[in-house]
mmCIF file of C-alpha atoms in Angstrom:
data_model
loop_
_atom_site.group_PDB
_atom_site.id
_atom_site.type_symbol
_atom_site.label_atom_id
_atom_site.label_comp_id
_atom_site.label_asym_id
_atom_site.label_seq_id
_atom_site.Cartn_x
_atom_site.Cartn_y
_atom_site.Cartn_z
ATOM 1 C CA MET A 20 -0.146 0.195 -0.047
ATOM 2 C CA GLY A 21 1.267 3.315 -1.295
ATOM 3 C CA ILE A 22 1.614 6.276 1.456
ATOM 4 C CA VAL A 23 -1.404 8.405 0.215
ATOM 5 C CA GLU A 24 -3.547 5.339 0.303
ATOM 6 C CA GLU A 25 -2.318 4.344 3.705
ATOM 7 C CA ALA A 26 -3.074 8.166 4.922
ATOM 8 C CA HIS A 27 -6.652 7.639 3.543
ATOM 9 C CA ASN A 28 -7.338 4.985 4.634
ATOM 10 C CA VAL A 29 -7.895 3.772 1.091
ATOM 11 C CA ARG A 30 -10.215 0.196 0.809
ATOM 12 C CA VAL A 31 -10.808 -1.314 -2.873
ATOM 13 C CA VAL A 32 -13.577 -4.070 -2.729
ATOM 14 C CA GLY A 33 -15.366 -6.124 -5.025
ATOM 15 C CA ASN A 34 -15.193 -7.155 -8.454
ATOM 16 C CA GLY A 35 -16.011 -5.942 -11.369
ATOM 17 C CA GLU A 36 -14.111 -4.046 -14.969
ATOM 18 C CA LYS A 37 -15.766 -0.586 -14.259
ATOM 19 C CA VAL A 38 -14.565 1.503 -10.543
ATOM 20 C CA VAL A 39 -16.645 2.842 -8.685
ATOM 21 C CA VAL A 40 -15.391 5.754 -6.469
ATOM 22 C CA LEU A 41 -17.011 6.677 -3.257
ATOM 23 C CA ALA A 42 -16.319 9.562 -1.710
ATOM 24 C CA HIS A 43 -17.938 11.589 1.488
ATOM 25 C CA GLY A 44 -18.888 14.875 2.737
ATOM 26 C CA PHE A 45 -17.930 16.328 5.817
ATOM 27 C CA GLY A 46 -18.493 15.215 9.145
ATOM 28 C CA THR A 47 -18.434 11.693 8.388
ATOM 29 C CA ASP A 48 -15.988 9.577 7.177
ATOM 30 C CA GLN A 49 -16.064 5.887 4.339
ATOM 31 C CA SER A 50 -18.748 4.354 6.570
ATOM 32 C CA VAL A 51 -21.244 6.901 5.837
ATOM 33 C CA TRP A 52 -21.517 4.460 2.406
ATOM 34 C CA LYS A 53 -22.284 1.176 4.451
ATOM 35 C CA HIS A 54 -25.651 0.752 2.947
ATOM 36 C CA LEU A 55 -24.588 0.910 -0.173
ATOM 37 C CA LEU A 56 -21.416 -0.579 -0.776
ATOM 38 C CA PRO A 57 -23.148 -4.217 -0.400
ATOM 39 C CA HIS A 58 -25.006 -3.442 -4.047
ATOM 40 C CA LEU A 59 -22.068 -2.529 -5.585
ATOM 41 C CA ILE A 60 -19.507 -5.017 -4.431
ATOM 42 C CA GLU A 61 -21.091 -8.032 -7.009
ATOM 43 C CA GLY A 62 -20.331 -5.820 -10.119
ATOM 44 C CA TYR A 63 -17.722 -3.158 -9.591
ATOM 45 C CA ARG A 64 -14.357 -2.508 -8.418
ATOM 46 C CA VAL A 65 -15.231 0.337 -5.165
ATOM 47 C CA VAL A 66 -12.643 2.135 -3.994
ATOM 48 C CA LEU A 67 -13.505 3.874 -0.693
ATOM 49 C CA PHE A 68 -11.241 6.331 1.240
ATOM 50 C CA ASP A 69 -11.292 8.641 3.910
ATOM 51 C CA ASN A 70 -11.036 12.768 3.067
ATOM 52 C CA MET A 71 -8.110 14.243 5.429
ATOM 53 C CA GLY A 72 -9.301 15.885 8.902
ATOM 54 C CA ALA A 73 -12.223 12.903 8.968
ATOM 55 C CA GLY A 74 -12.001 10.735 11.996
ATOM 56 C CA PRO A 75 -10.027 8.039 11.154
ATOM 57 C CA THR A 76 -6.936 9.495 9.340
ATOM 58 C CA ASN A 77 -4.323 11.145 11.499
ATOM 59 C CA PRO A 78 -4.322 14.665 12.494
ATOM 60 C CA ASP A 79 -1.216 14.976 12.218
ATOM 61 C CA TYR A 80 -1.424 14.789 8.488
ATOM 62 C CA PHE A 81 -3.821 17.662 8.347
ATOM 63 C CA ASP A 82 -2.486 20.587 6.989
ATOM 64 C CA PHE A 83 -4.569 23.686 7.853
ATOM 65 C CA ASP A 84 -3.093 25.568 4.688
ATOM 66 C CA ARG A 85 -3.313 23.460 2.460
ATOM 67 C CA TYR A 86 -7.021 22.275 3.306
ATOM 68 C CA SER A 87 -7.978 26.129 3.360
ATOM 69 C CA THR A 88 -9.417 26.012 -0.356
ATOM 70 C CA LEU A 89 -10.771 22.711 -1.856
ATOM 71 C CA GLU A 90 -7.921 22.298 -3.955
ATOM 72 C CA GLY A 91 -6.050 20.452 -1.586
ATOM 73 C CA TYR A 92 -8.879 17.407 -1.319
ATOM 74 C CA VAL A 93 -8.682 17.715 -5.229
ATOM 75 C CA HIS A 94 -5.063 16.860 -5.249
ATOM 76 C CA ASP A 95 -5.818 14.247 -2.765
ATOM 77 C CA LEU A 96 -8.156 12.394 -5.277
ATOM 78 C CA LEU A 97 -6.327 12.666 -8.149
ATOM 79 C CA ALA A 98 -3.045 11.677 -6.209
ATOM 80 C CA ILE A 99 -5.328 8.328 -4.923
ATOM 81 C CA MET A 100 -6.854 7.561 -8.210
ATOM 82 C CA GLU A 101 -2.842 8.025 -9.587
ATOM 83 C CA GLU A 102 -1.800 5.569 -6.954
ATOM 84 C CA LEU A 103 -4.405 3.114 -7.712
ATOM 85 C CA ARG A 104 -3.580 3.380 -11.837
ATOM 86 C CA ILE A 105 -7.887 4.241 -12.022
ATOM 87 C CA GLN A 106 -8.294 5.069 -16.070
ATOM 88 C CA SER A 107 -11.734 5.768 -15.427
ATOM 89 C CA CYS A 108 -14.149 5.849 -12.578
ATOM 90 C CA ILE A 109 -17.953 6.402 -11.984
ATOM 91 C CA PHE A 110 -17.291 8.704 -9.048
ATOM 92 C CA VAL A 111 -20.061 9.085 -6.762
ATOM 93 C CA GLY A 112 -19.874 11.966 -4.684
ATOM 94 C CA HIS A 113 -21.733 13.045 -1.331
ATOM 95 C CA SER A 114 -22.099 16.983 -0.680
ATOM 96 C CA VAL A 115 -18.670 18.424 -0.465
ATOM 97 C CA SER A 116 -16.595 15.522 -2.425
ATOM 98 C CA SER A 117 -19.304 16.222 -5.185
ATOM 99 C CA MET A 118 -17.825 19.629 -6.014
ATOM 100 C CA ILE A 119 -14.314 17.873 -5.375
ATOM 101 C CA GLY A 120 -14.739 15.707 -8.093
ATOM 102 C CA ALA A 121 -16.709 18.350 -10.199
ATOM 103 C CA ILE A 122 -13.320 20.224 -10.368
ATOM 104 C CA ALA A 123 -10.694 17.468 -10.260
ATOM 105 C CA SER A 124 -12.728 16.293 -13.990
ATOM 106 C CA VAL A 125 -11.683 19.559 -15.096
ATOM 107 C CA SER A 126 -8.068 18.816 -15.041
ATOM 108 C CA ARG A 127 -8.745 15.380 -15.842
ATOM 109 C CA PRO A 128 -11.553 14.492 -17.870
ATOM 110 C CA ASP A 129 -10.749 11.349 -19.375
ATOM 111 C CA LEU A 130 -10.971 10.074 -15.723
ATOM 112 C CA PHE A 131 -14.220 10.489 -14.854
ATOM 113 C CA GLU A 132 -16.984 8.765 -16.045
ATOM 114 C CA LYS A 133 -19.864 10.395 -15.035
ATOM 115 C CA ILE A 134 -20.206 12.350 -11.465
ATOM 116 C CA VAL A 135 -22.973 11.371 -9.226
ATOM 117 C CA MET A 136 -23.718 13.723 -6.721
ATOM 118 C CA LEU A 137 -25.673 13.857 -3.586
ATOM 119 C CA GLY A 138 -26.448 16.837 -1.863
ATOM 120 C CA ALA A 139 -24.071 18.588 -3.838
ATOM 121 C CA SER A 140 -24.122 22.584 -3.398
ATOM 122 C CA PRO A 141 -21.577 24.931 -5.640
ATOM 123 C CA ARG A 142 -22.310 28.142 -3.097
ATOM 124 C CA TYR A 143 -24.131 28.223 0.525
ATOM 125 C CA LEU A 144 -23.815 31.565 0.819
ATOM 126 C CA ASN A 145 -26.803 33.624 -0.779
ATOM 127 C CA ASP A 146 -26.306 35.910 -3.610
ATOM 128 C CA ALA A 147 -27.931 38.122 -5.916
ATOM 129 C CA ASP A 148 -30.249 36.197 -8.096
ATOM 130 C CA TYR A 149 -28.386 32.918 -6.196
ATOM 131 C CA TYR A 150 -30.367 31.084 -3.168
ATOM 132 C CA GLY A 151 -27.868 28.707 -1.159
ATOM 133 C CA GLY A 152 -29.520 28.504 1.801
ATOM 134 C CA PHE A 153 -27.638 30.889 4.033
ATOM 135 C CA GLU A 154 -25.958 34.392 5.052
ATOM 136 C CA GLN A 155 -22.744 35.207 6.072
ATOM 137 C CA GLU A 156 -24.248 36.404 9.792
ATOM 138 C CA ASP A 157 -25.849 32.306 10.261
ATOM 139 C CA LEU A 158 -22.002 30.987 8.534
ATOM 140 C CA ASP A 159 -20.635 33.321 11.585
ATOM 141 C CA GLN A 160 -22.527 32.318 14.352
ATOM 142 C CA LEU A 161 -22.420 28.369 12.908
ATOM 143 C CA PHE A 162 -18.216 28.382 13.140
ATOM 144 C CA GLU A 163 -18.044 30.577 16.509
ATOM 145 C CA ALA A 164 -20.575 27.680 18.276
ATOM 146 C CA ILE A 165 -18.006 25.201 16.482
ATOM 147 C CA ARG A 166 -14.891 26.793 18.311
ATOM 148 C CA ALA A 167 -17.071 27.596 21.273
ATOM 149 C CA ASN A 168 -18.208 24.287 22.273
ATOM 150 C CA TYR A 169 -17.934 21.610 19.920
ATOM 151 C CA LYS A 170 -20.185 18.802 22.066
ATOM 152 C CA ALA A 171 -22.732 20.725 22.119
ATOM 153 C CA TRP A 172 -22.712 22.165 19.061
ATOM 154 C CA VAL A 173 -22.962 18.348 17.443
ATOM 155 C CA SER A 174 -25.718 18.060 20.131
ATOM 156 C CA GLY A 175 -27.469 20.543 18.193
ATOM 157 C CA PHE A 176 -25.834 20.541 14.398
ATOM 158 C CA ALA A 177 -26.337 16.740 13.845
ATOM 159 C CA PRO A 178 -30.259 16.943 14.278
ATOM 160 C CA LEU A 179 -31.051 19.481 11.832
ATOM 161 C CA ALA A 180 -28.635 18.568 9.586
ATOM 162 C CA VAL A 181 -29.471 14.342 9.479
ATOM 163 C CA GLY A 182 -33.503 15.925 9.516
ATOM 164 C CA SER A 183 -34.631 13.615 12.671
ATOM 165 C CA ASP A 184 -34.011 13.608 16.137
ATOM 166 C CA MET A 185 -31.506 12.474 18.257
ATOM 167 C CA ASP A 186 -32.813 9.125 18.768
ATOM 168 C CA SER A 187 -32.526 8.186 15.630
ATOM 169 C CA VAL A 188 -29.949 5.881 14.214
ATOM 170 C CA ALA A 189 -28.795 8.151 11.374
ATOM 171 C CA VAL A 190 -28.069 10.938 13.748
ATOM 172 C CA GLN A 191 -26.551 9.034 15.804
ATOM 173 C CA GLU A 192 -23.931 7.451 13.580
ATOM 174 C CA PHE A 193 -23.430 11.184 12.416
ATOM 175 C CA SER A 194 -22.979 12.391 15.680
ATOM 176 C CA ARG A 195 -20.628 9.224 16.145
ATOM 177 C CA THR A 196 -18.335 10.336 12.879
ATOM 178 C CA LEU A 197 -18.479 13.867 13.895
ATOM 179 C CA PHE A 198 -16.973 13.574 17.379
ATOM 180 C CA ASN A 199 -14.496 11.678 15.817
ATOM 181 C CA VAL A 200 -13.183 14.862 14.038
ATOM 182 C CA ARG A 201 -10.726 17.083 16.069
ATOM 183 C CA PRO A 202 -12.581 20.293 16.909
ATOM 184 C CA ASP A 203 -10.126 22.870 15.595
ATOM 185 C CA ILE A 204 -10.129 21.065 12.388
ATOM 186 C CA ALA A 205 -13.699 20.641 12.121
ATOM 187 C CA ALA A 206 -13.934 24.165 12.434
ATOM 188 C CA SER A 207 -11.091 24.446 9.920
ATOM 189 C CA VAL A 208 -13.342 22.357 7.543
ATOM 190 C CA ALA A 209 -16.169 24.019 7.731
ATOM 191 C CA GLN A 210 -14.884 27.285 7.071
ATOM 192 C CA THR A 211 -13.638 26.106 3.725
ATOM 193 C CA ILE A 212 -16.363 24.412 2.595
ATOM 194 C CA PHE A 213 -18.910 26.834 3.351
ATOM 195 C CA GLN A 214 -17.294 29.944 2.299
ATOM 196 C CA SER A 215 -16.242 28.324 -0.784
ATOM 197 C CA ASP A 216 -18.160 29.624 -4.460
ATOM 198 C CA MET A 217 -17.456 26.927 -7.032
ATOM 199 C CA ARG A 218 -19.841 28.595 -9.755
ATOM 200 C CA SER A 219 -17.601 30.200 -11.931
ATOM 201 C CA ILE A 220 -15.963 26.580 -13.114
ATOM 202 C CA LEU A 221 -19.491 24.745 -13.151
ATOM 203 C CA GLY A 222 -19.091 25.912 -17.277
ATOM 204 C CA LEU A 223 -15.886 23.691 -17.221
ATOM 205 C CA VAL A 224 -17.244 20.780 -16.133
ATOM 206 C CA THR A 225 -18.217 18.615 -18.987
ATOM 207 C CA VAL A 226 -18.209 15.381 -18.136
ATOM 208 C CA PRO A 227 -22.407 14.225 -17.335
ATOM 209 C CA CYS A 228 -22.983 14.849 -13.728
ATOM 210 C CA HIS A 229 -26.266 12.957 -12.052
ATOM 211 C CA ILE A 230 -27.537 15.392 -9.625
ATOM 212 C CA LEU A 231 -29.256 14.025 -6.558
ATOM 213 C CA GLN A 232 -31.148 15.769 -3.778
ATOM 214 C CA SER A 233 -33.062 15.655 -0.873
ATOM 215 C CA THR A 234 -36.917 17.622 -0.837
ATOM 216 C CA LYS A 235 -35.700 18.684 2.724
ATOM 217 C CA ASP A 236 -32.198 19.891 2.979
ATOM 218 C CA LEU A 237 -30.719 22.241 5.445
ATOM 219 C CA ALA A 238 -27.553 22.967 4.029
ATOM 220 C CA VAL A 239 -28.873 22.699 0.512
ATOM 221 C CA PRO A 240 -32.126 24.088 -1.038
ATOM 222 C CA VAL A 241 -34.106 22.828 -4.345
ATOM 223 C CA PHE A 242 -33.051 25.520 -6.118
ATOM 224 C CA VAL A 243 -29.041 24.857 -5.796
ATOM 225 C CA SER A 244 -29.924 21.246 -7.680
ATOM 226 C CA GLU A 245 -31.365 23.468 -10.961
ATOM 227 C CA TYR A 246 -28.689 26.090 -10.918
ATOM 228 C CA LEU A 247 -26.532 23.186 -11.043
ATOM 229 C CA HIS A 248 -28.331 21.589 -14.036
ATOM 230 C CA ARG A 249 -28.494 25.246 -15.781
ATOM 231 C CA ASN A 250 -24.990 25.504 -15.072
ATOM 232 C CA LEU A 251 -22.496 22.542 -15.467
ATOM 233 C CA GLY A 252 -21.143 22.664 -18.753
ATOM 234 C CA GLY A 253 -22.151 19.007 -20.184
ATOM 235 C CA GLU A 254 -25.172 16.887 -19.939
ATOM 236 C CA SER A 255 -26.829 16.939 -16.683
ATOM 237 C CA ILE A 256 -29.753 15.409 -14.792
ATOM 238 C CA VAL A 257 -31.626 16.161 -11.812
ATOM 239 C CA GLU A 258 -33.669 14.076 -9.755
ATOM 240 C CA VAL A 259 -35.318 15.137 -6.481
ATOM 241 C CA MET A 260 -36.102 12.758 -4.386
ATOM 242 C CA PRO A 261 -38.838 12.099 -1.095
ATOM 243 C CA SER A 262 -36.164 11.819 1.115
ATOM 244 C CA GLU A 263 -35.319 14.719 3.942
ATOM 245 C CA GLY A 264 -31.326 15.761 5.222
ATOM 246 C CA HIS A 265 -28.566 16.560 4.017
ATOM 247 C CA LEU A 266 -27.454 12.539 4.762
ATOM 248 C CA PRO A 267 -30.294 10.766 3.123
ATOM 249 C CA GLN A 268 -27.992 7.646 2.151
ATOM 250 C CA LEU A 269 -28.357 7.622 5.923
ATOM 251 C CA SER A 270 -31.048 8.215 7.216
ATOM 252 C CA SER A 271 -33.460 6.934 4.172
ATOM 253 C CA PRO A 272 -31.346 4.034 2.400
ATOM 254 C CA GLU A 273 -34.710 2.258 1.551
ATOM 255 C CA ILE A 274 -35.463 5.892 -1.195
ATOM 256 C CA VAL A 275 -32.060 6.780 -1.575
ATOM 257 C CA ILE A 276 -30.180 3.265 -2.550
ATOM 258 C CA PRO A 277 -32.435 2.160 -5.431
ATOM 259 C CA VAL A 278 -31.864 5.813 -7.113
ATOM 260 C CA LEU A 279 -27.993 6.263 -6.630
ATOM 261 C CA LEU A 280 -27.463 2.597 -8.177
ATOM 262 C CA ARG A 281 -29.993 3.652 -11.269
ATOM 263 C CA HIS A 282 -27.750 6.635 -11.510
ATOM 264 C CA ILE A 283 -24.541 4.423 -11.244
ATOM 265 C CA ARG A 284 -25.553 1.876 -13.627
ATOM 266 C CA PHE A 285 -27.353 3.809 -16.287
ATOM 267 C CA ASP A 286 -26.444 7.028 -18.080
ATOM 268 C CA ILE A 287 -28.515 10.069 -19.423
ATOM 269 C CA GLU A 288 -30.564 9.394 -22.140
ATOM 270 C CA SER A 289 -29.620 11.773 -24.593
#
């Protein structure tokens, strides 16, 4: 195993000619795909990994400067694919990883057969003619809450993000992975993600994109999926699912997993 693979806890499972890369979002790790993975290993070679800063990674490897923009994660993703000698993949990105995959595809479109985006957003801040869901004041309060009392923040944020109460299995699971992240790293990553603006690169993304979205999502309004569809440079398709929350693959697997599988297996009809 190479240095990059080891640092990101890379796992390659399943057998098949096509490669599926599963990339998780903020506050989770590769375990967020536990309901999807069993359905893929028969037909695909599946690559899972942890973004730097996620709980299972070594916090000493987290470079605050490198990960102050999404480019740091893009370089990591391309390094993992290079080390595994991946020539083409179906990339499934949750939340911020959708944008990481999209940015990576601009410089290396040959590596991406298509991108399946789950809960993707190019910008979380509202702007003129753009509804990202947050005002700057909201985000400033969010960052302050993370820094002031991480445990209290997780206890409040996890149910809101998942769209369920503290007793739900999905909320408990998201709380667990959030608590695994070192608080100063969580604060830095949250700031990088929520202050990012990737709208200018959307037109450069030429690989087909499948945009999947919950009907109700605290972090990503449905407006955003339509915005992506209108502004991406290549073919795209949107499916708004009757699920709630930003982690529907955990909270509503019975709804979301069949949809994910359909978009992984079938291409956009032209």
